Coordinates of C-alpha atoms in Angstrom, one line a residue:
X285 CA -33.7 -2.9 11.3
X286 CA -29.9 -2.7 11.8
X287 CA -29.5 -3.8 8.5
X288 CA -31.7 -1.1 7.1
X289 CA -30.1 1.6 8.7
X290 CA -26.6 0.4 7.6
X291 CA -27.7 0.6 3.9
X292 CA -29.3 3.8 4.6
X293 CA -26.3 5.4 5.7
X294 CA -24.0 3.9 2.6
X295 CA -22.8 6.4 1.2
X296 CA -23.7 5.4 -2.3
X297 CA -21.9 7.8 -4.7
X298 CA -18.3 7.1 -3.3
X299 CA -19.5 3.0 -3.6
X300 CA -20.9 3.6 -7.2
X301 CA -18.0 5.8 -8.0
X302 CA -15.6 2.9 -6.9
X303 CA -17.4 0.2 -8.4
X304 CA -16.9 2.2 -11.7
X305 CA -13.4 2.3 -11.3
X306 CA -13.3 -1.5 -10.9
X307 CA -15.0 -1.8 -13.4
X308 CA -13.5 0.1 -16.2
X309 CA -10.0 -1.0 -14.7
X310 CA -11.1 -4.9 -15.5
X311 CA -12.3 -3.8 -19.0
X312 CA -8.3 -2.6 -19.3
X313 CA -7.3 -5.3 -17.5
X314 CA -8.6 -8.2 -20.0
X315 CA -6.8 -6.2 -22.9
X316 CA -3.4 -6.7 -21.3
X317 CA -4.1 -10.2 -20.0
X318 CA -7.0 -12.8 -19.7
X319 CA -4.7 -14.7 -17.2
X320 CA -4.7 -12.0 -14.6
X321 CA -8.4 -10.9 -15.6
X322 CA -9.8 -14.1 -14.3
X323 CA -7.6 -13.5 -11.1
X324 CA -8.8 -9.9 -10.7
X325 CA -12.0 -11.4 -10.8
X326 CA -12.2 -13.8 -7.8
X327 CA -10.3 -11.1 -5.6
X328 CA -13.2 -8.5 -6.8
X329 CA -15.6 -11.0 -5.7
X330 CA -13.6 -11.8 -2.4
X331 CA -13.6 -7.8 -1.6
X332 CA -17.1 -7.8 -2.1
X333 CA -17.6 -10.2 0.3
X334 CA -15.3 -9.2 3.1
X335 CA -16.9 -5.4 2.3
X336 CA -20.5 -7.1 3.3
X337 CA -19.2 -8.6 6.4
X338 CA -17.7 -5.6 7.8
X339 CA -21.2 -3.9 8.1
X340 CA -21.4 -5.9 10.7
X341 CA -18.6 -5.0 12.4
X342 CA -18.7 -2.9 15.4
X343 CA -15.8 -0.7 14.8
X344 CA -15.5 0.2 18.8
X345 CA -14.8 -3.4 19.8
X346 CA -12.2 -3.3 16.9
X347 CA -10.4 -0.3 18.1
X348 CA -10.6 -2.6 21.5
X349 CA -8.4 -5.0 20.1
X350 CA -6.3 -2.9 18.0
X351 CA -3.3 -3.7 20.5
X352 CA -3.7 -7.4 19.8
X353 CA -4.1 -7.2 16.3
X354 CA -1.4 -4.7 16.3
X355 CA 1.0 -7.3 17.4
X356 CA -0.4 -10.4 15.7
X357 CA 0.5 -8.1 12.1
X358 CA 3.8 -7.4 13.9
X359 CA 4.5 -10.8 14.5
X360 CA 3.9 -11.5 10.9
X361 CA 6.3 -9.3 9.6
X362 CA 8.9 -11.1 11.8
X363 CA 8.1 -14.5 10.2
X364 CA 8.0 -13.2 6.8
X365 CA 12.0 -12.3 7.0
X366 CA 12.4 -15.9 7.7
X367 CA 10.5 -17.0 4.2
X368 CA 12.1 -17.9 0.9
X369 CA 12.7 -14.6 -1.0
X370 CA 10.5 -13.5 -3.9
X371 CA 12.0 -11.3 -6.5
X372 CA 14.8 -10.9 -3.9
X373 CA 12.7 -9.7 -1.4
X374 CA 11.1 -11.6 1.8
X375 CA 7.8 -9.8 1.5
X376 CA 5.4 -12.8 1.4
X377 CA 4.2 -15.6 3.2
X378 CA 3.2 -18.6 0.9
X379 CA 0.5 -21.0 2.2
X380 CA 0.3 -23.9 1.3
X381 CA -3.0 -25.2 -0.3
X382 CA -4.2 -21.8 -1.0
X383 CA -2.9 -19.9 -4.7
X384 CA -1.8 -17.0 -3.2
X385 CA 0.6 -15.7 -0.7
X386 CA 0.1 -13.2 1.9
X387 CA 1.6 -9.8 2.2
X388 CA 1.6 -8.7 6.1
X389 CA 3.0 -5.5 4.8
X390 CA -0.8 -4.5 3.5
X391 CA -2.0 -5.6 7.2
X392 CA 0.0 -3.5 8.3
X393 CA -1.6 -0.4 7.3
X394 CA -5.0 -1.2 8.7
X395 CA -3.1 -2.6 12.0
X396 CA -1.3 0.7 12.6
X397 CA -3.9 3.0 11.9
X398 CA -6.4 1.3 14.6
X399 CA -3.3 0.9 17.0
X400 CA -2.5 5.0 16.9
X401 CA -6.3 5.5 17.0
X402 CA -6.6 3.4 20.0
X403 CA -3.3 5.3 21.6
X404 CA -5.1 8.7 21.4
X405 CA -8.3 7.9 21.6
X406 CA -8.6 9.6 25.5
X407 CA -5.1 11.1 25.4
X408 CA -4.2 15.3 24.8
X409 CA -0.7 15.2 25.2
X410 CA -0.4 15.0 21.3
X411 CA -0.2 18.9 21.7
X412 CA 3.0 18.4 22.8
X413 CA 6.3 16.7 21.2
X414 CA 6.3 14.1 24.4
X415 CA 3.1 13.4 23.4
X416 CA 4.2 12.0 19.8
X417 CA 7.2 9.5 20.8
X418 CA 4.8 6.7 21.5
X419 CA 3.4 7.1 18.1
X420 CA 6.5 7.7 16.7
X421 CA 7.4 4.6 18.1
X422 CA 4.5 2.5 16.9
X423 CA 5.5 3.6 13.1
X424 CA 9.3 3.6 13.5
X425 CA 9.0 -0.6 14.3
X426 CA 7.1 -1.8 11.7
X427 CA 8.9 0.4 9.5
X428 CA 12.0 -0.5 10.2
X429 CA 11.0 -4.2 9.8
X430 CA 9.4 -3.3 6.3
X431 CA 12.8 -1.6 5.2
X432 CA 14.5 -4.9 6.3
X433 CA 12.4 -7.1 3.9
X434 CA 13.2 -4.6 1.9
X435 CA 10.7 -3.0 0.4
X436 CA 11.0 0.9 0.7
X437 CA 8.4 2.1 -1.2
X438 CA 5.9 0.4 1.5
X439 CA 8.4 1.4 4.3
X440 CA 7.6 5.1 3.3
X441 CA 4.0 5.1 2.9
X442 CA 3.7 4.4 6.9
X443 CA 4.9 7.9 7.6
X444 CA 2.4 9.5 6.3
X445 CA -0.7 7.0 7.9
X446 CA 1.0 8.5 11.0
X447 CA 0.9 12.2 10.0
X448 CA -2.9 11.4 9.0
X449 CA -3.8 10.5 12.4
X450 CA -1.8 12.7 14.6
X451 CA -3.0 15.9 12.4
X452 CA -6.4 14.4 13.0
X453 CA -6.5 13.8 16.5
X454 CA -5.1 17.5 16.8
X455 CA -1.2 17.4 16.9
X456 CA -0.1 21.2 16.4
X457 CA 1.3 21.9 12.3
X458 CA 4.2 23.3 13.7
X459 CA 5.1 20.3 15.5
X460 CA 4.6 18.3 12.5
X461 CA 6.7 20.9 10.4
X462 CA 9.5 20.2 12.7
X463 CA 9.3 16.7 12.5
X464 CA 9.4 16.9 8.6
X465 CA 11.9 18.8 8.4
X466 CA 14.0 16.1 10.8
X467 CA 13.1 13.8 8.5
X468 CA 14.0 15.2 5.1
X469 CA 17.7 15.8 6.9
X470 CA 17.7 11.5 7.1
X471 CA 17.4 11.6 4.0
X472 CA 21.5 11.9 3.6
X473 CA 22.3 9.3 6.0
X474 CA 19.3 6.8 4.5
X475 CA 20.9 7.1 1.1
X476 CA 24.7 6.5 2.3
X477 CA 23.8 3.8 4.8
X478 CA 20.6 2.2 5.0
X479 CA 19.1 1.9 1.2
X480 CA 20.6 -0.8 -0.9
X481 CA 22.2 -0.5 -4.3
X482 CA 19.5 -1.0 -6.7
X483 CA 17.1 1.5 -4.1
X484 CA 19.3 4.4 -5.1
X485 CA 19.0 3.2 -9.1
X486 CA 15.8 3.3 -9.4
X487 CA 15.6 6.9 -7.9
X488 CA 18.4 7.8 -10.4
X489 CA 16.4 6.2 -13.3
X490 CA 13.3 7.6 -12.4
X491 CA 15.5 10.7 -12.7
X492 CA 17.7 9.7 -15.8
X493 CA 15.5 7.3 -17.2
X494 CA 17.6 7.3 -20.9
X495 CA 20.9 6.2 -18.6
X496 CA 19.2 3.5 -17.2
X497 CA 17.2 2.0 -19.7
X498 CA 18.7 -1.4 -20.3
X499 CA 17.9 -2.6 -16.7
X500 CA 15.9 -0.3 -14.2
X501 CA 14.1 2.4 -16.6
X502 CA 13.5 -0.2 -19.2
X503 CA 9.8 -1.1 -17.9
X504 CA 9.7 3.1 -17.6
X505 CA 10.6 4.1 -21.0
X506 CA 8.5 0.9 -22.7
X507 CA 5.2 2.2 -20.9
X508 CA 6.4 5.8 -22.4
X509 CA 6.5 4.0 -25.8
X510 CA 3.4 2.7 -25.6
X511 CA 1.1 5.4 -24.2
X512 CA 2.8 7.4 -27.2
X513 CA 1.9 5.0 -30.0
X514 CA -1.8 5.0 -29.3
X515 CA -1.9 8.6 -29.2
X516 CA -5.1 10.3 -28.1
X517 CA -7.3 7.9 -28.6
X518 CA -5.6 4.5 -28.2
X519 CA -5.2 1.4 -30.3
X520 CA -8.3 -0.1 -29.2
X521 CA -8.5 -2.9 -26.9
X522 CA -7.1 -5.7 -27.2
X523 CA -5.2 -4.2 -30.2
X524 CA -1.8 -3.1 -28.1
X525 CA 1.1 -2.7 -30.2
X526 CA 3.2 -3.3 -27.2
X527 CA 1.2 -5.6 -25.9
X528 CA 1.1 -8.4 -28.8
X529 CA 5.0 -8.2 -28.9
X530 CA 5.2 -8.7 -25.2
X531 CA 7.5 -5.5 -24.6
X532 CA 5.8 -4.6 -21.4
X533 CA 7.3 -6.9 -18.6
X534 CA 4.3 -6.1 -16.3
X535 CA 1.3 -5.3 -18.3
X536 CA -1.7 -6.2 -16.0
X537 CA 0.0 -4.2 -13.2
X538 CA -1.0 -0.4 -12.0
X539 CA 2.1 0.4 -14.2

């Protein structure tokens, strides 16, 4: 019966919708490569299987332990500083035996959410600023230990898990206006001390992509090239100009 009811309240068009999306993106996906196709695959099938599982899941026993696993992601993105970099960044844990590494930064974003949820799950001081500094502060670590790895453009998505919540749980806008606002001012200080050289390039490329094209807006201004070769319609699939000459460093990528 529990079963039944779970399927019952699925809400089927947002599952149908996504498994359409997955689907079309592994039709685009064997175009760019059949290497990373058959990859895609077995992670599909994995997600589809972990997605099963968490039906049985009682989601009030995990916001329980959020604390715990709270810390356990934590401790993860402690370790992973002390791993070999990747791409000159120590953003992954490699285990041995198994073809893939893990990335505690993605844990990270399911870890915090429960761990604010569980914070002001009986609290109402989140009407007031006092009552944001412990959430603050449940962001601001992680984050900072992302930023260290570094990877910024993961650092800056946990902001705005927070904002999510707070808003949710009933934080006032103005509060949250302020807030903003005190961060947009870091901005200055993030750029002159805290983000690294080739941080900064890629914002200027992004901005001046022509300037930058031998090294940081190359992959940019090649994905440019290529959307404007197939024109409206495309080149068909597995027919990519800039795919058969190998001009697209990371074609199987969101890119």
């Amino acid at each position: 019966m529990a079963k039944k009811r779970v399927l019952f309240h699925l809400d089927w068009i947002v599952l149908l919708a996504t498994f359409a999306i997955v689907g079309l993106g592994l039709v685009f996906l064997r175009s760019a490569s059949q290497i990373f196709f058959k990859q895609q695959l077995i992670w599909i099938s994995l997600g589809v299987v972990a997605m099963i599982l968490s039906f049985s899941v009682n989601y009030e026993k995990l916001v329980e332990r959020a604390y715990v696993i709270y810390g356990g992601v934590l401790s993860l993105l402690v370790v992973v500083l002390m791993m070999p970099p990747i791409r000159n960044a120590h953003s992954w844990i490699r285990i041995p035996g198994i073809p893939f590494s893990l990335q505690p930064t993605e844990l990270m974003k399911f870890a915090l959410v429960l761990a604010l949820a569980r914070h002001l799950r009986h609290r109402e001081n989140q009407h007031r600023l006092k009552g944001l500094i412990m959430p603050f502060v449940l962001t601001l670590v992680p984050m900072a230990l992302i930023l260290k790895q570094p990877d910024l453009g993961s650092a800056i998505l946990l902001p705005f898990l927070l904002y999510g919540v707070i808003y949710a749980s009933g934080a006032r806008v103005s509060h949250l206006l302020c807030i903003a606002g005190c961060g947009a001012a870091s901005t200055v200080p993030m750029w002159m001390f805290v983000m690294h050289g080739y941080q900064k390039r890629r914002i200027l490329a992004f901005l001046d992509p022509v300037k930058y094209q031998a090294r940081e807006a190359y992959h940019l201004l090649m994905s440019l090239i290529a959307i404007g070769s197939g024109g409206f319609f495309g080149q068909g699939l597995h027919n990519g100009r800039m795919n058969e000459l190998d001009l697209l460093p990371d074609k199987h990528t969101d890119f």
